[in-house]
mmCIF file of C-alpha atoms in Angstrom:
data_model
loop_
_atom_site.group_PDB
_atom_site.id
_atom_site.type_symbol
_atom_site.label_atom_id
_atom_site.label_comp_id
_atom_site.label_asym_id
_atom_site.label_seq_id
_atom_site.Cartn_x
_atom_site.Cartn_y
_atom_site.Cartn_z
ATOM 1 C CA HIS Y 1 0.000 0.000 0.000
ATOM 2 C CA HIS Y 2 2.624 2.538 1.053
ATOM 3 C CA ALA Y 3 4.823 1.600 -1.913
ATOM 4 C CA VAL Y 4 2.082 2.766 -4.287
ATOM 5 C CA ARG Y 5 1.326 5.927 -2.334
ATOM 6 C CA GLN Y 6 4.993 6.901 -2.037
ATOM 7 C CA GLN Y 7 6.893 5.331 -4.942
ATOM 8 C CA ALA Y 8 5.715 2.556 -7.291
ATOM 9 C CA GLY Y 9 3.956 -0.798 -7.172
ATOM 10 C CA VAL Y 10 2.859 -3.395 -9.718
ATOM 11 C CA PHE Y 11 -0.291 -5.526 -9.657
ATOM 12 C CA ASP Y 12 -1.168 -8.542 -11.776
ATOM 13 C CA VAL Y 13 -4.749 -7.753 -12.794
ATOM 14 C CA SER Y 14 -4.984 -10.303 -15.590
ATOM 15 C CA HIS Y 15 -8.301 -11.434 -14.106
ATOM 16 C CA MET Y 16 -9.812 -8.343 -15.741
ATOM 17 C CA ALA Y 17 -11.496 -8.935 -19.079
ATOM 18 C CA VAL Y 18 -10.287 -7.317 -22.290
ATOM 19 C CA VAL Y 19 -12.798 -7.178 -25.153
ATOM 20 C CA ASP Y 20 -12.006 -5.822 -28.616
ATOM 21 C CA VAL Y 21 -14.974 -4.396 -30.519
ATOM 22 C CA GLY Y 22 -14.684 -3.680 -34.237
ATOM 23 C CA GLY Y 23 -16.767 -3.222 -37.346
ATOM 24 C CA GLN Y 24 -18.540 -0.412 -39.168
ATOM 25 C CA GLN Y 25 -21.115 -0.022 -36.400
ATOM 26 C CA ALA Y 26 -18.814 -0.478 -33.405
ATOM 27 C CA ARG Y 27 -19.259 3.162 -32.390
ATOM 28 C CA ALA Y 28 -23.054 3.006 -32.591
ATOM 29 C CA PHE Y 29 -23.139 -0.305 -30.726
ATOM 30 C CA LEU Y 30 -21.036 0.945 -27.816
ATOM 31 C CA SER Y 31 -23.050 4.164 -27.709
ATOM 32 C CA ARG Y 32 -26.143 2.029 -27.169
ATOM 33 C CA LEU Y 33 -24.470 -0.350 -24.695
ATOM 34 C CA PHE Y 34 -22.939 2.211 -22.316
ATOM 35 C CA ALA Y 35 -24.394 5.131 -20.351
ATOM 36 C CA ASN Y 36 -21.463 7.410 -21.096
ATOM 37 C CA ASP Y 37 -21.178 8.543 -24.710
ATOM 38 C CA ILE Y 38 -18.210 6.883 -26.391
ATOM 39 C CA ARG Y 39 -18.814 9.123 -29.416
ATOM 40 C CA THR Y 40 -16.918 11.780 -27.452
ATOM 41 C CA LEU Y 41 -13.797 9.690 -28.144
ATOM 42 C CA ARG Y 42 -13.025 11.597 -31.321
ATOM 43 C CA ALA Y 43 -9.474 10.410 -31.848
ATOM 44 C CA PRO Y 44 -7.543 7.151 -31.506
ATOM 45 C CA GLY Y 45 -5.688 6.882 -28.229
ATOM 46 C CA THR Y 46 -8.466 8.257 -26.009
ATOM 47 C CA GLY Y 47 -10.601 6.547 -23.375
ATOM 48 C CA LEU Y 48 -13.398 7.086 -20.885
ATOM 49 C CA TYR Y 49 -14.952 5.454 -17.830
ATOM 50 C CA THR Y 50 -18.550 4.286 -18.066
ATOM 51 C CA CYS Y 51 -21.191 1.949 -16.679
ATOM 52 C CA MET Y 52 -23.102 -0.754 -18.534
ATOM 53 C CA LEU Y 53 -26.725 -0.707 -17.387
ATOM 54 C CA ASN Y 54 -29.668 -3.082 -17.529
ATOM 55 C CA GLN Y 55 -33.095 -2.082 -18.828
ATOM 56 C CA VAL Y 56 -34.077 -0.459 -15.515
ATOM 57 C CA GLY Y 57 -30.832 1.481 -15.123
ATOM 58 C CA GLY Y 58 -29.104 -0.896 -12.709
ATOM 59 C CA VAL Y 59 -25.326 -1.269 -12.937
ATOM 60 C CA ILE Y 60 -24.307 -4.552 -14.572
ATOM 61 C CA ASP Y 61 -20.631 -3.566 -14.582
ATOM 62 C CA ASP Y 62 -18.266 -0.676 -15.112
ATOM 63 C CA ALA Y 63 -15.553 -0.443 -17.743
ATOM 64 C CA ILE Y 64 -13.056 1.756 -19.504
ATOM 65 C CA VAL Y 65 -13.556 2.097 -23.259
ATOM 66 C CA TYR Y 66 -10.617 3.100 -25.467
ATOM 67 C CA GLN Y 67 -10.645 4.025 -29.134
ATOM 68 C CA VAL Y 68 -7.645 2.228 -30.614
ATOM 69 C CA VAL Y 69 -8.173 3.195 -34.261
ATOM 70 C CA PRO Y 70 -11.326 4.435 -36.037
ATOM 71 C CA ASP Y 71 -14.060 1.778 -35.723
ATOM 72 C CA GLN Y 72 -11.900 -0.301 -33.371
ATOM 73 C CA TYR Y 73 -12.322 -0.129 -29.593
ATOM 74 C CA ARG Y 74 -10.867 -1.919 -26.590
ATOM 75 C CA VAL Y 75 -13.048 -2.358 -23.492
ATOM 76 C CA VAL Y 76 -11.557 -3.394 -20.149
ATOM 77 C CA PHE Y 77 -14.120 -4.787 -17.701
ATOM 78 C CA ASN Y 78 -14.012 -5.611 -14.035
ATOM 79 C CA ALA Y 79 -14.083 -9.384 -14.423
ATOM 80 C CA GLY Y 80 -15.940 -10.368 -11.272
ATOM 81 C CA HIS Y 81 -19.040 -11.318 -13.263
ATOM 82 C CA PHE Y 82 -17.712 -11.409 -16.798
ATOM 83 C CA ASP Y 83 -19.656 -14.499 -17.919
ATOM 84 C CA ARG Y 84 -22.834 -12.519 -17.268
ATOM 85 C CA ASP Y 85 -21.344 -9.434 -18.951
ATOM 86 C CA TRP Y 86 -20.327 -11.415 -22.033
ATOM 87 C CA GLU Y 87 -23.798 -12.907 -22.420
ATOM 88 C CA TRP Y 88 -25.403 -9.468 -22.046
ATOM 89 C CA ILE Y 89 -23.082 -7.893 -24.616
ATOM 90 C CA ASN Y 90 -23.630 -10.649 -27.175
ATOM 91 C CA ASN Y 91 -27.398 -10.509 -26.692
ATOM 92 C CA HIS Y 92 -27.366 -6.878 -27.850
ATOM 93 C CA THR Y 93 -25.284 -7.226 -31.021
ATOM 94 C CA HIS Y 94 -28.125 -8.366 -33.291
ATOM 95 C CA ASP Y 95 -28.946 -4.936 -34.746
ATOM 96 C CA PHE Y 96 -25.326 -3.958 -35.313
ATOM 97 C CA ALA Y 97 -22.563 -4.969 -37.717
ATOM 98 C CA VAL Y 98 -19.895 -5.550 -35.072
ATOM 99 C CA GLU Y 99 -17.262 -8.121 -34.225
ATOM 100 C CA LEU Y 100 -16.438 -9.015 -30.626
ATOM 101 C CA GLN Y 101 -13.314 -10.742 -29.387
ATOM 102 C CA HIS Y 102 -12.690 -11.675 -25.750
ATOM 103 C CA ARG Y 103 -8.900 -11.456 -25.575
ATOM 104 C CA THR Y 104 -8.052 -14.373 -23.324
ATOM 105 C CA ASP Y 105 -4.588 -14.406 -24.925
ATOM 106 C CA LEU Y 106 -3.636 -11.176 -23.142
ATOM 107 C CA ALA Y 107 -2.413 -10.340 -19.637
ATOM 108 C CA LEU Y 108 -2.701 -7.039 -17.780
ATOM 109 C CA LEU Y 109 -0.303 -5.446 -15.290
ATOM 110 C CA ALA Y 110 -1.039 -2.200 -13.441
ATOM 111 C CA VAL Y 111 1.957 -0.098 -12.410
ATOM 112 C CA GLN Y 112 0.855 2.603 -9.981
ATOM 113 C CA GLY Y 113 2.447 5.318 -7.890
ATOM 114 C CA PRO Y 114 4.115 8.734 -8.219
ATOM 115 C CA MET Y 115 7.280 7.126 -9.627
ATOM 116 C CA ALA Y 116 5.532 4.326 -11.540
ATOM 117 C CA CYS Y 117 5.688 5.661 -15.088
ATOM 118 C CA GLU Y 118 9.281 6.832 -14.823
ATOM 119 C CA ARG Y 119 10.477 3.477 -13.505
ATOM 120 C CA ALA Y 120 8.226 1.349 -15.725
ATOM 121 C CA SER Y 121 9.370 3.176 -18.855
ATOM 122 C CA GLN Y 122 12.696 1.356 -18.517
ATOM 123 C CA ALA Y 123 10.838 -1.914 -19.140
ATOM 124 C CA LEU Y 124 9.444 -0.699 -22.471
ATOM 125 C CA PRO Y 125 11.109 -0.922 -25.882
ATOM 126 C CA ASN Y 126 13.188 2.208 -26.494
ATOM 127 C CA HIS Y 127 10.979 3.437 -29.326
ATOM 128 C CA LEU Y 128 7.872 3.447 -27.073
ATOM 129 C CA GLN Y 129 9.283 5.137 -23.987
ATOM 130 C CA ALA Y 130 8.839 8.800 -24.946
ATOM 131 C CA ASP Y 131 5.309 8.341 -26.301
ATOM 132 C CA ALA Y 132 4.242 6.337 -23.251
ATOM 133 C CA LEU Y 133 5.579 8.991 -20.873
ATOM 134 C CA ALA Y 134 3.742 11.683 -22.863
ATOM 135 C CA LEU Y 135 0.342 10.039 -22.351
ATOM 136 C CA LYS Y 136 -2.178 12.076 -20.382
ATOM 137 C CA ARG Y 137 -4.838 10.617 -18.094
ATOM 138 C CA PHE Y 138 -7.181 8.249 -19.971
ATOM 139 C CA GLN Y 139 -4.993 8.272 -23.071
ATOM 140 C CA CYS Y 140 -3.498 5.097 -24.534
ATOM 141 C CA LEU Y 141 -1.133 3.828 -27.176
ATOM 142 C CA HIS Y 142 -1.365 0.528 -29.028
ATOM 143 C CA ARG Y 143 1.735 -0.406 -30.976
ATOM 144 C CA ASP Y 144 3.876 -3.439 -31.750
ATOM 145 C CA GLY Y 145 1.873 -5.724 -29.466
ATOM 146 C CA TRP Y 146 1.932 -3.282 -26.522
ATOM 147 C CA PHE Y 147 -1.166 -1.558 -25.148
ATOM 148 C CA ILE Y 148 -0.397 1.103 -22.528
ATOM 149 C CA ALA Y 149 -3.029 3.328 -20.897
ATOM 150 C CA ARG Y 150 -2.589 6.062 -18.298
ATOM 151 C CA THR Y 151 -5.292 4.707 -16.039
ATOM 152 C CA GLY Y 152 -5.568 2.864 -12.749
ATOM 153 C CA TYR Y 153 -7.617 1.980 -9.690
ATOM 154 C CA THR Y 154 -5.513 3.454 -6.894
ATOM 155 C CA GLY Y 155 -5.848 7.226 -7.082
ATOM 156 C CA GLU Y 156 -2.197 7.518 -8.102
ATOM 157 C CA ASP Y 157 -0.522 8.138 -11.431
ATOM 158 C CA GLY Y 158 0.397 5.075 -13.436
ATOM 159 C CA TRP Y 159 -0.136 2.811 -16.399
ATOM 160 C CA GLU Y 160 -2.145 -0.288 -17.159
ATOM 161 C CA ILE Y 161 -0.114 -2.401 -19.567
ATOM 162 C CA VAL Y 162 -1.599 -5.164 -21.725
ATOM 163 C CA VAL Y 163 0.753 -7.671 -23.355
ATOM 164 C CA PRO Y 164 0.487 -11.221 -24.729
ATOM 165 C CA SER Y 165 0.257 -13.704 -21.866
ATOM 166 C CA ASN Y 166 3.457 -15.451 -22.921
ATOM 167 C CA GLN Y 167 5.398 -12.204 -22.347
ATOM 168 C CA VAL Y 168 3.971 -11.124 -19.002
ATOM 169 C CA THR Y 169 6.354 -13.061 -16.730
ATOM 170 C CA GLU Y 170 9.376 -11.420 -18.321
ATOM 171 C CA LEU Y 171 7.710 -7.989 -18.124
ATOM 172 C CA TRP Y 172 6.836 -8.505 -14.454
ATOM 173 C CA GLN Y 173 10.423 -9.392 -13.588
ATOM 174 C CA THR Y 174 11.776 -6.404 -15.511
ATOM 175 C CA LEU Y 175 9.420 -4.079 -13.635
ATOM 176 C CA VAL Y 176 10.487 -5.551 -10.297
ATOM 177 C CA ASP Y 177 14.139 -5.205 -11.313
ATOM 178 C CA ASN Y 178 13.418 -1.491 -11.876
ATOM 179 C CA GLN Y 179 12.424 -0.965 -8.224
ATOM 180 C CA ILE Y 180 8.682 -1.441 -8.623
ATOM 181 C CA GLN Y 181 7.243 -3.260 -5.604
ATOM 182 C CA PRO Y 182 5.054 -6.342 -6.247
ATOM 183 C CA CYS Y 183 1.618 -5.766 -4.676
ATOM 184 C CA GLY Y 184 -1.394 -7.965 -4.002
ATOM 185 C CA LEU Y 185 -5.097 -7.399 -4.513
ATOM 186 C CA GLY Y 186 -5.599 -6.682 -0.802
ATOM 187 C CA ALA Y 187 -3.514 -3.537 -1.206
ATOM 188 C CA ARG Y 188 -5.417 -2.703 -4.373
ATOM 189 C CA ASP Y 189 -8.660 -2.810 -2.381
ATOM 190 C CA SER Y 190 -7.461 -0.483 0.382
ATOM 191 C CA LEU Y 191 -5.989 1.876 -2.229
ATOM 192 C CA ARG Y 192 -9.207 2.079 -4.248
ATOM 193 C CA LEU Y 193 -11.225 2.725 -1.072
ATOM 194 C CA GLU Y 194 -8.938 5.591 -0.083
ATOM 195 C CA ALA Y 195 -9.301 6.939 -3.627
ATOM 196 C CA GLY Y 196 -13.102 6.698 -3.462
ATOM 197 C CA PHE Y 197 -13.521 4.153 -6.259
ATOM 198 C CA ASN Y 198 -16.505 1.791 -6.275
ATOM 199 C CA LEU Y 199 -16.189 -1.960 -6.686
ATOM 200 C CA ALA Y 200 -18.784 -3.294 -9.125
ATOM 201 C CA GLY Y 201 -20.911 -6.065 -7.657
ATOM 202 C CA VAL Y 202 -20.154 -4.821 -4.134
ATOM 203 C CA ASP Y 203 -20.738 -1.068 -3.874
ATOM 204 C CA MET Y 204 -23.112 -1.119 -6.843
ATOM 205 C CA ASP Y 205 -25.018 -3.819 -8.668
ATOM 206 C CA GLU Y 206 -28.010 -4.384 -10.921
ATOM 207 C CA SER Y 207 -30.419 -3.234 -8.210
ATOM 208 C CA VAL Y 208 -29.010 0.316 -8.020
ATOM 209 C CA THR Y 209 -28.361 3.036 -10.571
ATOM 210 C CA PRO Y 210 -25.273 5.197 -11.125
ATOM 211 C CA CYS Y 211 -27.282 8.081 -9.635
ATOM 212 C CA GLU Y 212 -27.391 6.163 -6.336
ATOM 213 C CA SER Y 213 -23.707 5.220 -6.508
ATOM 214 C CA ASN Y 214 -21.838 8.555 -6.821
ATOM 215 C CA LEU Y 215 -21.631 7.954 -10.570
ATOM 216 C CA ALA Y 216 -24.292 10.258 -12.007
ATOM 217 C CA TRP Y 217 -21.425 12.078 -13.748
ATOM 218 C CA THR Y 218 -20.825 9.008 -15.939
ATOM 219 C CA ILE Y 219 -24.228 9.332 -17.637
ATOM 220 C CA ALA Y 220 -24.204 11.410 -20.838
ATOM 221 C CA TRP Y 221 -27.642 12.979 -21.288
ATOM 222 C CA ASP Y 222 -26.837 15.714 -23.825
ATOM 223 C CA ASP Y 223 -27.903 13.899 -26.983
ATOM 224 C CA LYS Y 224 -31.625 13.370 -26.474
ATOM 225 C CA GLU Y 225 -31.713 11.031 -29.477
ATOM 226 C CA ARG Y 226 -29.179 8.593 -27.982
ATOM 227 C CA GLU Y 227 -31.159 5.702 -26.512
ATOM 228 C CA PHE Y 228 -28.600 3.964 -24.329
ATOM 229 C CA ILE Y 229 -29.898 0.926 -22.457
ATOM 230 C CA GLY Y 230 -31.674 1.979 -19.261
ATOM 231 C CA ARG Y 231 -32.159 5.619 -20.271
ATOM 232 C CA SER Y 232 -35.953 5.756 -20.290
ATOM 233 C CA THR Y 233 -36.247 4.269 -16.794
ATOM 234 C CA LEU Y 234 -33.555 6.570 -15.416
ATOM 235 C CA GLU Y 235 -35.306 9.622 -16.845
ATOM 236 C CA ARG Y 236 -38.565 8.648 -15.150
ATOM 237 C CA ARG Y 237 -36.817 8.021 -11.835
ATOM 238 C CA LEU Y 238 -34.996 11.348 -11.990
ATOM 239 C CA VAL Y 239 -38.357 13.108 -11.833
ATOM 240 C CA ASP Y 240 -39.241 11.456 -8.506
ATOM 241 C CA GLY Y 241 -35.711 11.501 -7.107
ATOM 242 C CA PHE Y 242 -33.797 8.703 -5.407
ATOM 243 C CA ASP Y 243 -34.245 7.594 -1.818
ATOM 244 C CA GLN Y 244 -30.760 6.166 -1.286
ATOM 245 C CA CYS Y 245 -27.152 7.081 -1.979
ATOM 246 C CA LEU Y 246 -23.619 5.821 -1.448
ATOM 247 C CA ILE Y 247 -21.710 7.665 1.274
ATOM 248 C CA GLY Y 248 -18.146 7.551 2.540
ATOM 249 C CA LEU Y 249 -17.539 6.749 6.208
ATOM 250 C CA ALA Y 250 -14.500 7.061 8.461
ATOM 251 C CA LEU Y 251 -14.479 5.466 11.901
ATOM 252 C CA LEU Y 252 -13.590 7.703 14.845
ATOM 253 C CA GLN Y 253 -12.499 4.772 17.017
ATOM 254 C CA ARG Y 254 -10.352 1.725 16.377
ATOM 255 C CA GLY Y 255 -12.131 -0.752 14.106
ATOM 256 C CA VAL Y 256 -12.590 -1.901 10.518
ATOM 257 C CA LEU Y 257 -15.663 -1.412 8.341
ATOM 258 C CA ARG Y 258 -16.981 -4.537 6.604
ATOM 259 C CA ALA Y 259 -19.877 -5.225 4.252
ATOM 260 C CA GLY Y 260 -23.228 -5.731 5.962
ATOM 261 C CA GLN Y 261 -22.548 -3.702 9.101
ATOM 262 C CA ARG Y 262 -25.511 -1.505 10.020
ATOM 263 C CA VAL Y 263 -25.275 2.282 10.036
ATOM 264 C CA TYR Y 264 -27.198 4.298 12.640
ATOM 265 C CA LEU Y 265 -28.215 7.935 12.940
ATOM 266 C CA ASP Y 266 -29.753 8.901 16.281
ATOM 267 C CA ASP Y 267 -30.291 5.185 17.056
ATOM 268 C CA GLU Y 268 -32.222 4.668 13.806
ATOM 269 C CA ILE Y 269 -30.880 2.217 11.193
ATOM 270 C CA ILE Y 270 -30.351 4.220 8.005
ATOM 271 C CA GLY Y 271 -28.398 1.727 5.887
ATOM 272 C CA GLU Y 272 -25.455 -0.634 5.807
ATOM 273 C CA VAL Y 273 -21.819 -0.762 4.817
ATOM 274 C CA THR Y 274 -21.123 -2.048 1.296
ATOM 275 C CA SER Y 275 -17.329 -2.344 1.586
ATOM 276 C CA GLY Y 276 -14.570 -1.224 3.906
ATOM 277 C CA SER Y 277 -10.992 -1.637 5.022
ATOM 278 C CA PHE Y 278 -8.304 -0.130 7.210
ATOM 279 C CA SER Y 279 -6.705 2.972 5.700
ATOM 280 C CA PRO Y 280 -2.916 2.926 6.163
ATOM 281 C CA VAL Y 281 -2.713 6.630 5.261
ATOM 282 C CA LEU Y 282 -5.466 7.791 7.636
ATOM 283 C CA ASN Y 283 -4.784 5.118 10.264
ATOM 284 C CA CYS Y 284 -8.484 4.395 10.699
ATOM 285 C CA GLY Y 285 -11.287 2.309 9.229
ATOM 286 C CA ILE Y 286 -12.928 3.684 6.077
ATOM 287 C CA GLY Y 287 -15.565 2.459 3.682
ATOM 288 C CA PHE Y 288 -18.754 3.047 1.746
ATOM 289 C CA ALA Y 289 -22.318 2.611 2.964
ATOM 290 C CA ARG Y 290 -25.655 2.634 1.199
ATOM 291 C CA THR Y 291 -27.994 4.887 3.172
ATOM 292 C CA ARG Y 292 -30.586 7.580 2.772
ATOM 293 C CA GLU Y 293 -29.262 11.041 1.869
ATOM 294 C CA ILE Y 294 -26.973 12.329 4.619
ATOM 295 C CA ALA Y 295 -24.686 15.359 4.604
ATOM 296 C CA ALA Y 296 -20.900 15.211 4.716
ATOM 297 C CA GLY Y 297 -19.631 15.936 8.212
ATOM 298 C CA THR Y 298 -22.587 14.241 9.904
ATOM 299 C CA ARG Y 299 -21.721 12.078 12.906
ATOM 300 C CA CYS Y 300 -23.288 8.610 12.856
ATOM 301 C CA ALA Y 301 -22.488 5.133 14.193
ATOM 302 C CA VAL Y 302 -21.677 1.706 12.764
ATOM 303 C CA GLU Y 303 -22.517 -1.521 14.570
ATOM 304 C CA ILE Y 304 -19.385 -3.672 14.829
ATOM 305 C CA ARG Y 305 -19.465 -6.868 16.906
ATOM 306 C CA GLY Y 306 -22.496 -5.709 18.832
ATOM 307 C CA LYS Y 307 -21.169 -2.238 19.622
ATOM 308 C CA GLN Y 308 -21.998 1.068 17.969
ATOM 309 C CA LEU Y 309 -18.741 2.806 17.040
ATOM 310 C CA PRO Y 310 -18.778 6.508 16.123
ATOM 311 C CA ALA Y 311 -18.129 7.474 12.507
ATOM 312 C CA ILE Y 312 -18.212 10.568 10.344
ATOM 313 C CA VAL Y 313 -19.657 10.950 6.842
ATOM 314 C CA HIS Y 314 -17.084 12.071 4.274
ATOM 315 C CA GLU Y 315 -17.458 12.728 0.570
ATOM 316 C CA PRO Y 316 -14.856 10.562 -1.234
ATOM 317 C CA PRO Y 317 -11.992 10.547 -1.942
ATOM 318 C CA PHE Y 318 -10.401 10.041 1.452
ATOM 319 C CA VAL Y 319 -6.884 10.295 -0.004
ATOM 320 C CA HIS Y 320 -5.709 12.029 -3.188
ATOM 321 C CA ARG Y 321 -2.210 11.635 -4.603
ATOM 322 C CA GLY Y 322 -0.975 10.352 -1.260
ATOM 323 C CA ARG Y 323 -2.453 13.187 0.802
ATOM 324 C CA ALA Y 324 -5.316 12.857 3.276
ATOM 325 C CA LYS Y 325 -8.510 14.683 2.235
ATOM 326 C CA ILE Y 326 -10.149 14.251 5.629
ATOM 327 C CA LYS Y 327 -9.009 15.241 9.092
ATOM 328 C CA ILE Y 328 -10.224 12.738 11.648
ATOM 329 C CA PRO Y 329 -11.597 14.656 14.664
ATOM 330 C CA ALA Y 330 -9.924 13.895 17.978
#
């Protein structure tokens, strides 16, 4: 955890699913499939974060979509429920001239941290180093079998690097040899919580919308003619408003937040924790909870092992670029 916040770490995230989408109607298909508008990707080498919704606006999964070349896109999914994702995607191709390829031949490493790109560049072929270092956030390059994107799931700078599976062991060792610390998925979870990033299937699922998950900003409404899946239901629900939201919580006493713990306000149960962990930067328990609307700064309580421990509501992120965004009251 501290390696990523202070220097550089590498994660094997090859469990994530890479899908290549091509064909004359690839753009139109993805514009229908995702709530964010991939048509805003006007040039190769650009990407955006989005959610894939069901017919009632619930979150099936989240993804990053990159335009590799015109009419050719790469989508990287959280792979926790990819069999379901893959079935859903294929069931919606019928009206579009598109080709889908699940790239099981590829592996994905995430190098993250303030020194990650500088150190990882030494593991790249010489002719790619300058262009990779010049990438801005959510930009990518795809060349000579390398796919490099300036993205991540930690709140730090870094790259996600996709290579053929038969090359990943050598790449991993080269990264480690360049003073990049190997990290596990436990650290990735505490890092993403500090950064305020949701985990699909845990903090959000098919029963809740992006509007109830701090992700309303990922819905592109501007083009009224764009009928992305779930739009009509979301528009109706926006009129009535939503009765729940996803909040950030920080414990004010020693303890760790875990999914399912009940959240109280004035001795009334108002929701429950969706995910949590110990924050090494803040030195306290942090997490997300699904509750009714509640203002940042509000004191509440979380039931842990039969005791109500005090907590404070905080609007994520908790940590940004290694610096605490919340001061825990004494």
